[in-house]
Every structure is written in C-alpha cells, then in structure tokens.
Amino acid sequence: MLSSILFPPAVFWALLAVSFHKDRSRYRNCYLLFFALFSSVIALVRLAGPFQGTIVAVFAWGVLLTLLIVPFFLVWNGIVMLRREGRSLGNLLSLGLGLAVGFGEVAAFLAVIMPEIAGDSWDGANYLFQISRLGMFASVSVFYFSMAFVVFMLYCVFLQIIPHKRDFDYIIIHGAGLLDGDRMSKLLADRLDKAIEVYRKDPTPPVLIPSGGQGSDETISEAEAMQRYLLEKGIPADHIIKEDQSATTFENLKNSKEIIDAQEGSKYTALVSSNYHVYRALRYCRKIGLKCVGIGSHVAFYYWPSALIREFIAVHAETKHLIMLLAGWILLMLPLYLAYFPAW
C-alpha cells in the first residue's frame, strides 16, 4: 500500500533529477517539477489517514481563496508598476493578466449561474444558455494559460533555491540599461552585488565578465559602467574582463563565451542576472553550447510579477513552445467544443 502511494512522486522526482542534472534549461523540467509536486501532495493526503477529509477541505478552501485574491493582487501590482516604472507595454503585463484572470472567474460564475436563471420556460432562455457556454469556454481557456504560467513560475523559483557548486572560473554578469547615459540602475547594481557576493565566497576567486554594449542613449557602455562599479567595490582589475559589444542577452552570452574560450585552463562558469531572467538566459546558453550555472539576483517584489510574465511570453514566442502551448489548449478545448456546440 505504502509503495503504491509513494511510487508516482518517486518516479517524477527521479525523472526531474535526471533531466535537471543533464540540462537545467530544458522546458520539460517545468512540467516534471509540477507533476512531482502535485503527486507528492496527493501522496501526503493519502498518508494522512482519518485526516484526509480535513486536509482536502482546507486545501480546497485555500485554492478558492487564492483564486479570488490573485486577480485583485495582479491589478494592484499593475497599478504600482505604472506608478513606479512609467507607462509602457511591459509594465501593463500584470494588470492585463489580472484583468484576464478576473474575466475568467466571472465567466466561470456566469457559466454556472446562467442555466439556473434561464430555466426552461423563459423566452430568452436559449440566449442565456449560449452566454453560459461561451463563459465556460472562456473560463477554461483562462485557466489553461494561467496554469501554464504557474508551471513556468514554479520552475523559475525552483532554479533559485536549488543548491549549486561553487569554485567558478568565470562569472558572466548581464548588463541592463544605464540611467542618464552613465548611471547604474538599482536592477544592474543588484546583479553586480550578487556577482561580488559569489566572487567573495569562492575559494579561488573567478574572473568576472561584465557584459553589455553602449546603447544609443548611453555615453558609455554598460560593461564600462559595471567595471567601474566592480573596481569601486574592491575587485582587482586583473579579475575583470569587459564584454562591451553586445546589444541583447543572446549576444551577451555569445560574446562572453568567445572570451572564455580564448582563455586557458578550466572554464566552470556561472551567469548572474536578475532572478526572473535566469531561466531564459540558460536557454540561450544551451543554444550556443555554453555550460554554466544560473544565479539570480534580488529584484523588488513589485517588479517581479510583470518581469516574469514578460519572460513567459518570450519563452513561448519560440516556435516550438508556442506550438506546444496552443496544441495543449486545442486538445483541452476540443471535447468542450464538441459537447457545447455540436451543431456549429
């Protein structure tokens, strides 16, 4: 009995461990982690014996309250983003997701309540039934894409808490835009501080590679500004190699890899970026054949939701993952469509 309960989570955790060890950037890791956590929760509930009912009830109420709170939190977060970071499409993402989730919840409520209101005799009953069906279609769609985001989010958090080896030979530090052409932003300073922390804990201090070119509105390159910051913090000049020709994350990594490849000796590498950005950076590392560990720096809590939504969109803009995401949605919607709209 015990073995049958523990077998599913053991299988998923083992698959995750193997896949994670082989390549931390694989998208399958997101779903392996989700199913490992989900099966573990089910196993714990089954092991609870006479308390199963209570645990399920508490869990169900917790999920329900979370669902009710999430859209309000995201809308509030979106408003904070607009106030602190300014009006831009990227800063509207958490607000947009909050409105979408709220719409999905309202649609689900209407899908349930409309048939009860309509009854069988009212002339407008058929109209309300159609609204109910459309509401169910919309709510299930919102639920599907929301769950896809949750799966992605869990793995991004998992990447930050999983232990990693030290004793790096190189640390690549991703750049970010400068303020007023040459001033360090808080986001970039946090990345540099994290890299300095890793550097000082390393038993054999690695070479730091600040990476980032000069934008059209910048008077110096990001790499130059980062190097100045590192020198001010006491990092020796001979432990810094600038990469100042890149304009994108992909170029950051590609150019940094060329610098590393040109050096002699071992090349155990880490990349430091904002915590929400690590997973996508690791995906680029796989594309260029750079084996490294991703380390995330602190990001203000209000900034994190919108930034992570942006990362989710960027990853799923890749053709393969977009097709997989849409294929899953079609497979989920098809039975619902056939049941609700058989004559359409």
Short mmCIF file of C-alpha atoms in Angstrom, two decimals, residues 28-283:
data_model
loop_
_atom_site.label_atom_id
_atom_site.label_comp_id
_atom_site.label_asym_id
_atom_site.label_seq_id
_atom_site.Cartn_x
_atom_site.Cartn_y
_atom_site.Cartn_z
CA ARG A 28 10.26 19.63 -19.79
CA ASN A 29 11.76 20.34 -16.36
CA CYS A 30 8.94 22.81 -15.69
CA TYR A 31 6.29 20.11 -16.07
CA LEU A 32 8.32 17.40 -14.36
CA LEU A 33 8.62 19.66 -11.32
CA PHE A 34 4.90 20.43 -11.37
CA PHE A 35 3.89 16.77 -11.56
CA ALA A 36 6.44 15.85 -8.89
CA LEU A 37 4.97 18.46 -6.52
CA PHE A 38 1.37 17.57 -7.41
CA SER A 39 1.88 13.83 -6.94
CA SER A 40 3.71 14.50 -3.66
CA VAL A 41 0.73 16.47 -2.34
CA ILE A 42 -1.63 13.64 -3.32
CA ALA A 43 0.65 11.11 -1.61
CA LEU A 44 0.76 13.17 1.60
CA VAL A 45 -3.03 13.44 1.61
CA ARG A 46 -3.39 9.67 1.15
CA LEU A 47 -0.96 9.09 4.02
CA ALA A 48 -2.98 11.34 6.32
CA GLY A 49 -5.43 8.53 7.13
CA PRO A 50 -8.51 9.79 9.02
CA PHE A 51 -7.46 13.41 8.45
CA GLN A 52 -7.74 13.17 4.67
CA GLY A 53 -11.13 14.89 4.52
CA THR A 54 -9.98 17.80 6.65
CA ILE A 55 -6.79 18.29 4.64
CA VAL A 56 -8.68 18.19 1.33
CA ALA A 57 -11.23 20.70 2.62
CA VAL A 58 -8.51 23.07 3.87
CA PHE A 59 -6.62 22.72 0.59
CA ALA A 60 -9.78 23.34 -1.47
CA TRP A 61 -10.65 26.47 0.51
CA GLY A 62 -7.07 27.67 0.21
CA VAL A 63 -7.15 27.25 -3.57
CA LEU A 64 -10.51 29.01 -3.80
CA LEU A 65 -9.35 31.97 -1.73
CA THR A 66 -6.15 32.19 -3.75
CA LEU A 67 -8.12 32.24 -6.99
CA LEU A 68 -10.27 35.07 -5.66
CA ILE A 69 -7.29 37.08 -4.41
CA VAL A 70 -4.96 36.65 -7.42
CA PRO A 71 -6.77 38.96 -9.90
CA PHE A 72 -7.01 41.76 -7.31
CA PHE A 73 -3.32 41.35 -6.43
CA LEU A 74 -2.25 41.44 -10.08
CA VAL A 75 -4.35 44.52 -10.84
CA TRP A 76 -2.91 46.27 -7.77
CA ASN A 77 0.59 45.22 -8.81
CA GLY A 78 -0.02 46.57 -12.31
CA ILE A 79 -1.04 49.95 -10.91
CA VAL A 80 2.10 50.03 -8.73
CA MET A 81 4.23 49.19 -11.78
CA LEU A 82 2.72 52.06 -13.76
CA ARG A 83 3.30 54.50 -10.92
CA ARG A 84 6.90 53.48 -10.20
CA GLU A 85 8.21 52.39 -13.60
CA GLY A 86 6.17 54.54 -16.00
CA ARG A 87 3.72 53.73 -18.75
CA SER A 88 4.88 51.08 -21.18
CA LEU A 89 3.53 47.87 -22.63
CA GLY A 90 5.82 45.78 -20.44
CA ASN A 91 4.60 47.49 -17.29
CA LEU A 92 0.99 46.69 -18.19
CA LEU A 93 1.51 42.92 -18.16
CA SER A 94 0.50 42.14 -14.56
CA LEU A 95 -2.50 44.48 -14.87
CA GLY A 96 -3.53 42.73 -18.09
CA LEU A 97 -3.13 39.27 -16.57
CA GLY A 98 -5.13 40.31 -13.51
CA LEU A 99 -7.99 41.52 -15.69
CA ALA A 100 -7.83 38.31 -17.77
CA VAL A 101 -7.94 36.07 -14.69
CA GLY A 102 -10.77 38.14 -13.23
CA PHE A 103 -12.66 37.84 -16.52
CA GLY A 104 -12.15 34.06 -16.47
CA GLU A 105 -13.53 33.80 -12.95
CA VAL A 106 -16.55 35.93 -13.79
CA ALA A 107 -17.10 33.84 -16.94
CA ALA A 108 -16.99 30.64 -14.88
CA PHE A 109 -19.55 32.08 -12.46
CA LEU A 110 -21.84 33.05 -15.32
CA ALA A 111 -21.44 29.64 -16.91
CA VAL A 112 -22.73 28.04 -13.72
CA ILE A 113 -25.45 30.54 -12.81
CA MET A 114 -26.97 31.30 -16.22
CA PRO A 115 -28.68 27.91 -16.71
CA GLU A 116 -30.25 28.26 -13.27
CA ILE A 117 -31.58 31.73 -14.14
CA ALA A 118 -32.82 30.69 -17.55
CA GLY A 119 -34.93 27.70 -16.51
CA ASP A 120 -36.95 26.05 -19.28
CA SER A 121 -39.87 28.36 -19.95
CA TRP A 122 -38.46 31.86 -20.40
CA ASP A 123 -38.24 33.12 -24.00
CA GLY A 124 -34.66 34.32 -23.50
CA ALA A 125 -33.50 31.02 -22.03
CA ASN A 126 -31.66 29.93 -25.16
CA TYR A 127 -29.76 33.24 -25.27
CA LEU A 128 -28.60 32.79 -21.67
CA PHE A 129 -27.61 29.21 -22.37
CA GLN A 130 -25.37 30.44 -25.19
CA ILE A 131 -23.79 33.00 -22.86
CA SER A 132 -23.23 30.20 -20.36
CA ARG A 133 -21.46 28.07 -22.94
CA LEU A 134 -19.24 30.91 -24.12
CA GLY A 135 -18.47 31.73 -20.49
CA MET A 136 -17.32 28.17 -19.83
CA PHE A 137 -15.18 28.20 -22.97
CA ALA A 138 -13.55 31.48 -21.88
CA SER A 139 -13.02 30.42 -18.25
CA VAL A 140 -11.39 27.10 -19.18
CA SER A 141 -9.10 28.93 -21.63
CA VAL A 142 -8.03 31.42 -18.95
CA PHE A 143 -7.48 28.55 -16.51
CA TYR A 144 -5.30 26.68 -19.01
CA PHE A 145 -3.00 29.59 -19.80
CA SER A 146 -2.88 30.61 -16.12
CA MET A 147 -1.79 27.10 -15.14
CA ALA A 148 0.87 27.13 -17.88
CA PHE A 149 2.21 30.33 -16.31
CA VAL A 150 2.12 28.80 -12.80
CA VAL A 151 4.11 25.79 -14.04
CA PHE A 152 6.69 28.15 -15.54
CA MET A 153 6.81 30.30 -12.39
CA LEU A 154 7.36 27.32 -10.07
CA TYR A 155 10.38 26.19 -12.06
CA CYS A 156 11.87 29.69 -12.15
CA VAL A 157 11.61 29.81 -8.34
CA PHE A 158 13.00 26.28 -8.09
CA LEU A 159 16.08 27.33 -10.07
CA GLN A 160 16.84 29.96 -7.44
CA ILE A 161 16.60 27.72 -4.37
CA ILE A 162 18.36 24.60 -5.68
CA PRO A 163 21.94 24.37 -4.37
CA HIS A 164 24.81 24.69 -6.82
CA LYS A 165 28.55 24.08 -6.74
CA ARG A 166 30.98 26.89 -6.14
CA ASP A 167 34.60 27.32 -7.21
CA PHE A 168 33.73 29.01 -10.53
CA ASP A 169 36.37 30.02 -13.03
CA TYR A 170 34.23 32.72 -14.70
CA ILE A 171 31.12 34.69 -13.80
CA ILE A 172 29.20 36.41 -16.60
CA ILE A 173 27.19 39.41 -15.40
CA HIS A 174 24.34 40.51 -17.64
CA GLY A 175 24.04 44.20 -18.32
CA ALA A 176 20.96 46.40 -18.06
CA GLY A 177 20.21 49.90 -19.28
CA LEU A 178 22.02 52.83 -17.69
CA LEU A 179 20.25 55.87 -16.24
CA ASP A 180 21.01 59.28 -17.75
CA GLY A 181 23.54 57.65 -20.05
CA ASP A 182 26.09 56.57 -17.44
CA ARG A 183 24.44 55.93 -14.05
CA MET A 184 23.89 52.49 -12.55
CA SER A 185 20.27 51.39 -12.13
CA LYS A 186 19.16 49.53 -9.00
CA LEU A 187 18.47 46.45 -11.13
CA LEU A 188 22.02 46.42 -12.50
CA ALA A 189 23.61 47.20 -9.14
CA ASP A 190 21.79 44.22 -7.62
CA ARG A 191 23.22 41.96 -10.33
CA LEU A 192 26.72 43.24 -9.65
CA ASP A 193 26.32 42.90 -5.88
CA LYS A 194 25.22 39.29 -6.32
CA ALA A 195 28.23 38.58 -8.54
CA ILE A 196 30.52 40.17 -5.95
CA GLU A 197 28.94 38.01 -3.24
CA VAL A 198 29.59 34.85 -5.27
CA TYR A 199 33.11 36.06 -6.06
CA ARG A 200 33.99 36.59 -2.40
CA LYS A 201 32.59 33.23 -1.29
CA ASP A 202 34.53 31.37 -3.98
CA PRO A 203 37.61 29.55 -2.63
CA THR A 204 39.53 30.52 -5.80
CA PRO A 205 38.12 33.90 -6.93
CA PRO A 206 36.91 33.73 -10.54
CA VAL A 207 37.22 36.17 -13.41
CA LEU A 208 34.19 38.48 -13.71
CA ILE A 209 32.86 39.31 -17.18
CA PRO A 210 30.59 42.38 -17.10
CA SER A 211 28.66 42.21 -20.35
CA GLY A 212 26.76 44.92 -22.21
CA GLY A 213 27.35 47.33 -25.07
CA GLN A 214 26.61 51.03 -25.42
CA GLY A 215 23.04 52.00 -26.24
CA SER A 216 22.07 54.95 -28.41
CA ASP A 217 21.11 56.94 -25.31
CA GLU A 218 24.20 55.99 -23.29
CA THR A 219 27.51 57.87 -23.06
CA ILE A 220 29.49 54.76 -22.02
CA SER A 221 28.93 51.04 -22.45
CA GLU A 222 27.13 49.08 -19.76
CA ALA A 223 30.26 46.95 -19.37
CA GLU A 224 32.33 50.07 -18.67
CA ALA A 225 29.89 51.28 -16.01
CA MET A 226 29.84 47.79 -14.48
CA GLN A 227 33.64 47.60 -14.43
CA ARG A 228 33.86 50.94 -12.62
CA TYR A 229 31.39 49.68 -10.01
CA LEU A 230 33.34 46.45 -9.50
CA LEU A 231 36.62 48.36 -9.09
CA GLU A 232 34.98 50.67 -6.53
CA LYS A 233 33.89 47.58 -4.58
CA GLY A 234 37.47 46.31 -4.40
CA ILE A 235 37.54 43.75 -7.20
CA PRO A 236 41.07 43.60 -8.68
CA ALA A 237 41.36 44.87 -12.26
CA ASP A 238 43.07 41.64 -13.37
CA HIS A 239 39.93 39.70 -12.32
CA ILE A 240 37.72 41.65 -14.74
CA ILE A 241 37.33 41.21 -18.49
CA LYS A 242 34.83 43.53 -20.21
CA GLU A 243 32.49 42.42 -22.95
CA ASP A 244 31.22 45.70 -24.40
CA GLN A 245 29.97 44.84 -27.90
CA SER A 246 26.63 43.16 -27.20
CA ALA A 247 23.14 44.60 -27.53
CA THR A 248 20.98 41.63 -26.45
CA THR A 249 21.03 38.84 -23.88
CA PHE A 250 21.93 36.35 -26.59
CA GLU A 251 24.88 38.49 -27.71
CA ASN A 252 25.93 38.94 -24.05
CA LEU A 253 26.35 35.21 -23.75
CA LYS A 254 27.74 34.54 -27.21
CA ASN A 255 30.44 37.19 -26.89
CA SER A 256 31.24 36.20 -23.31
CA LYS A 257 31.64 32.58 -24.40
CA GLU A 258 34.16 33.67 -27.03
CA ILE A 259 36.14 35.46 -24.32
CA ILE A 260 36.08 32.36 -22.11
CA ASP A 261 37.01 30.03 -24.98
CA ALA A 262 40.07 32.18 -25.69
CA GLN A 263 41.38 31.66 -22.15
CA GLU A 264 43.42 28.72 -20.91
CA GLY A 265 42.63 26.39 -18.03
CA SER A 266 39.32 25.13 -16.62
CA LYS A 267 36.17 27.03 -17.51
CA TYR A 268 33.48 26.25 -14.92
CA THR A 269 31.12 29.19 -15.46
CA ALA A 270 28.21 30.94 -13.74
CA LEU A 271 25.95 33.61 -15.13
CA VAL A 272 24.39 36.22 -12.89
CA SER A 273 21.23 38.01 -13.87
CA SER A 274 18.00 39.09 -12.20
CA ASN A 275 16.21 36.07 -10.72
CA TYR A 276 13.29 36.24 -13.16
CA HIS A 277 15.69 36.22 -16.12
CA VAL A 278 17.89 33.23 -15.27
CA TYR A 279 15.83 30.51 -16.94
CA ARG A 280 15.70 32.24 -20.35
CA ALA A 281 19.41 33.06 -20.13
CA LEU A 282 20.16 29.37 -19.52
CA ARG A 283 18.15 28.51 -22.62
#
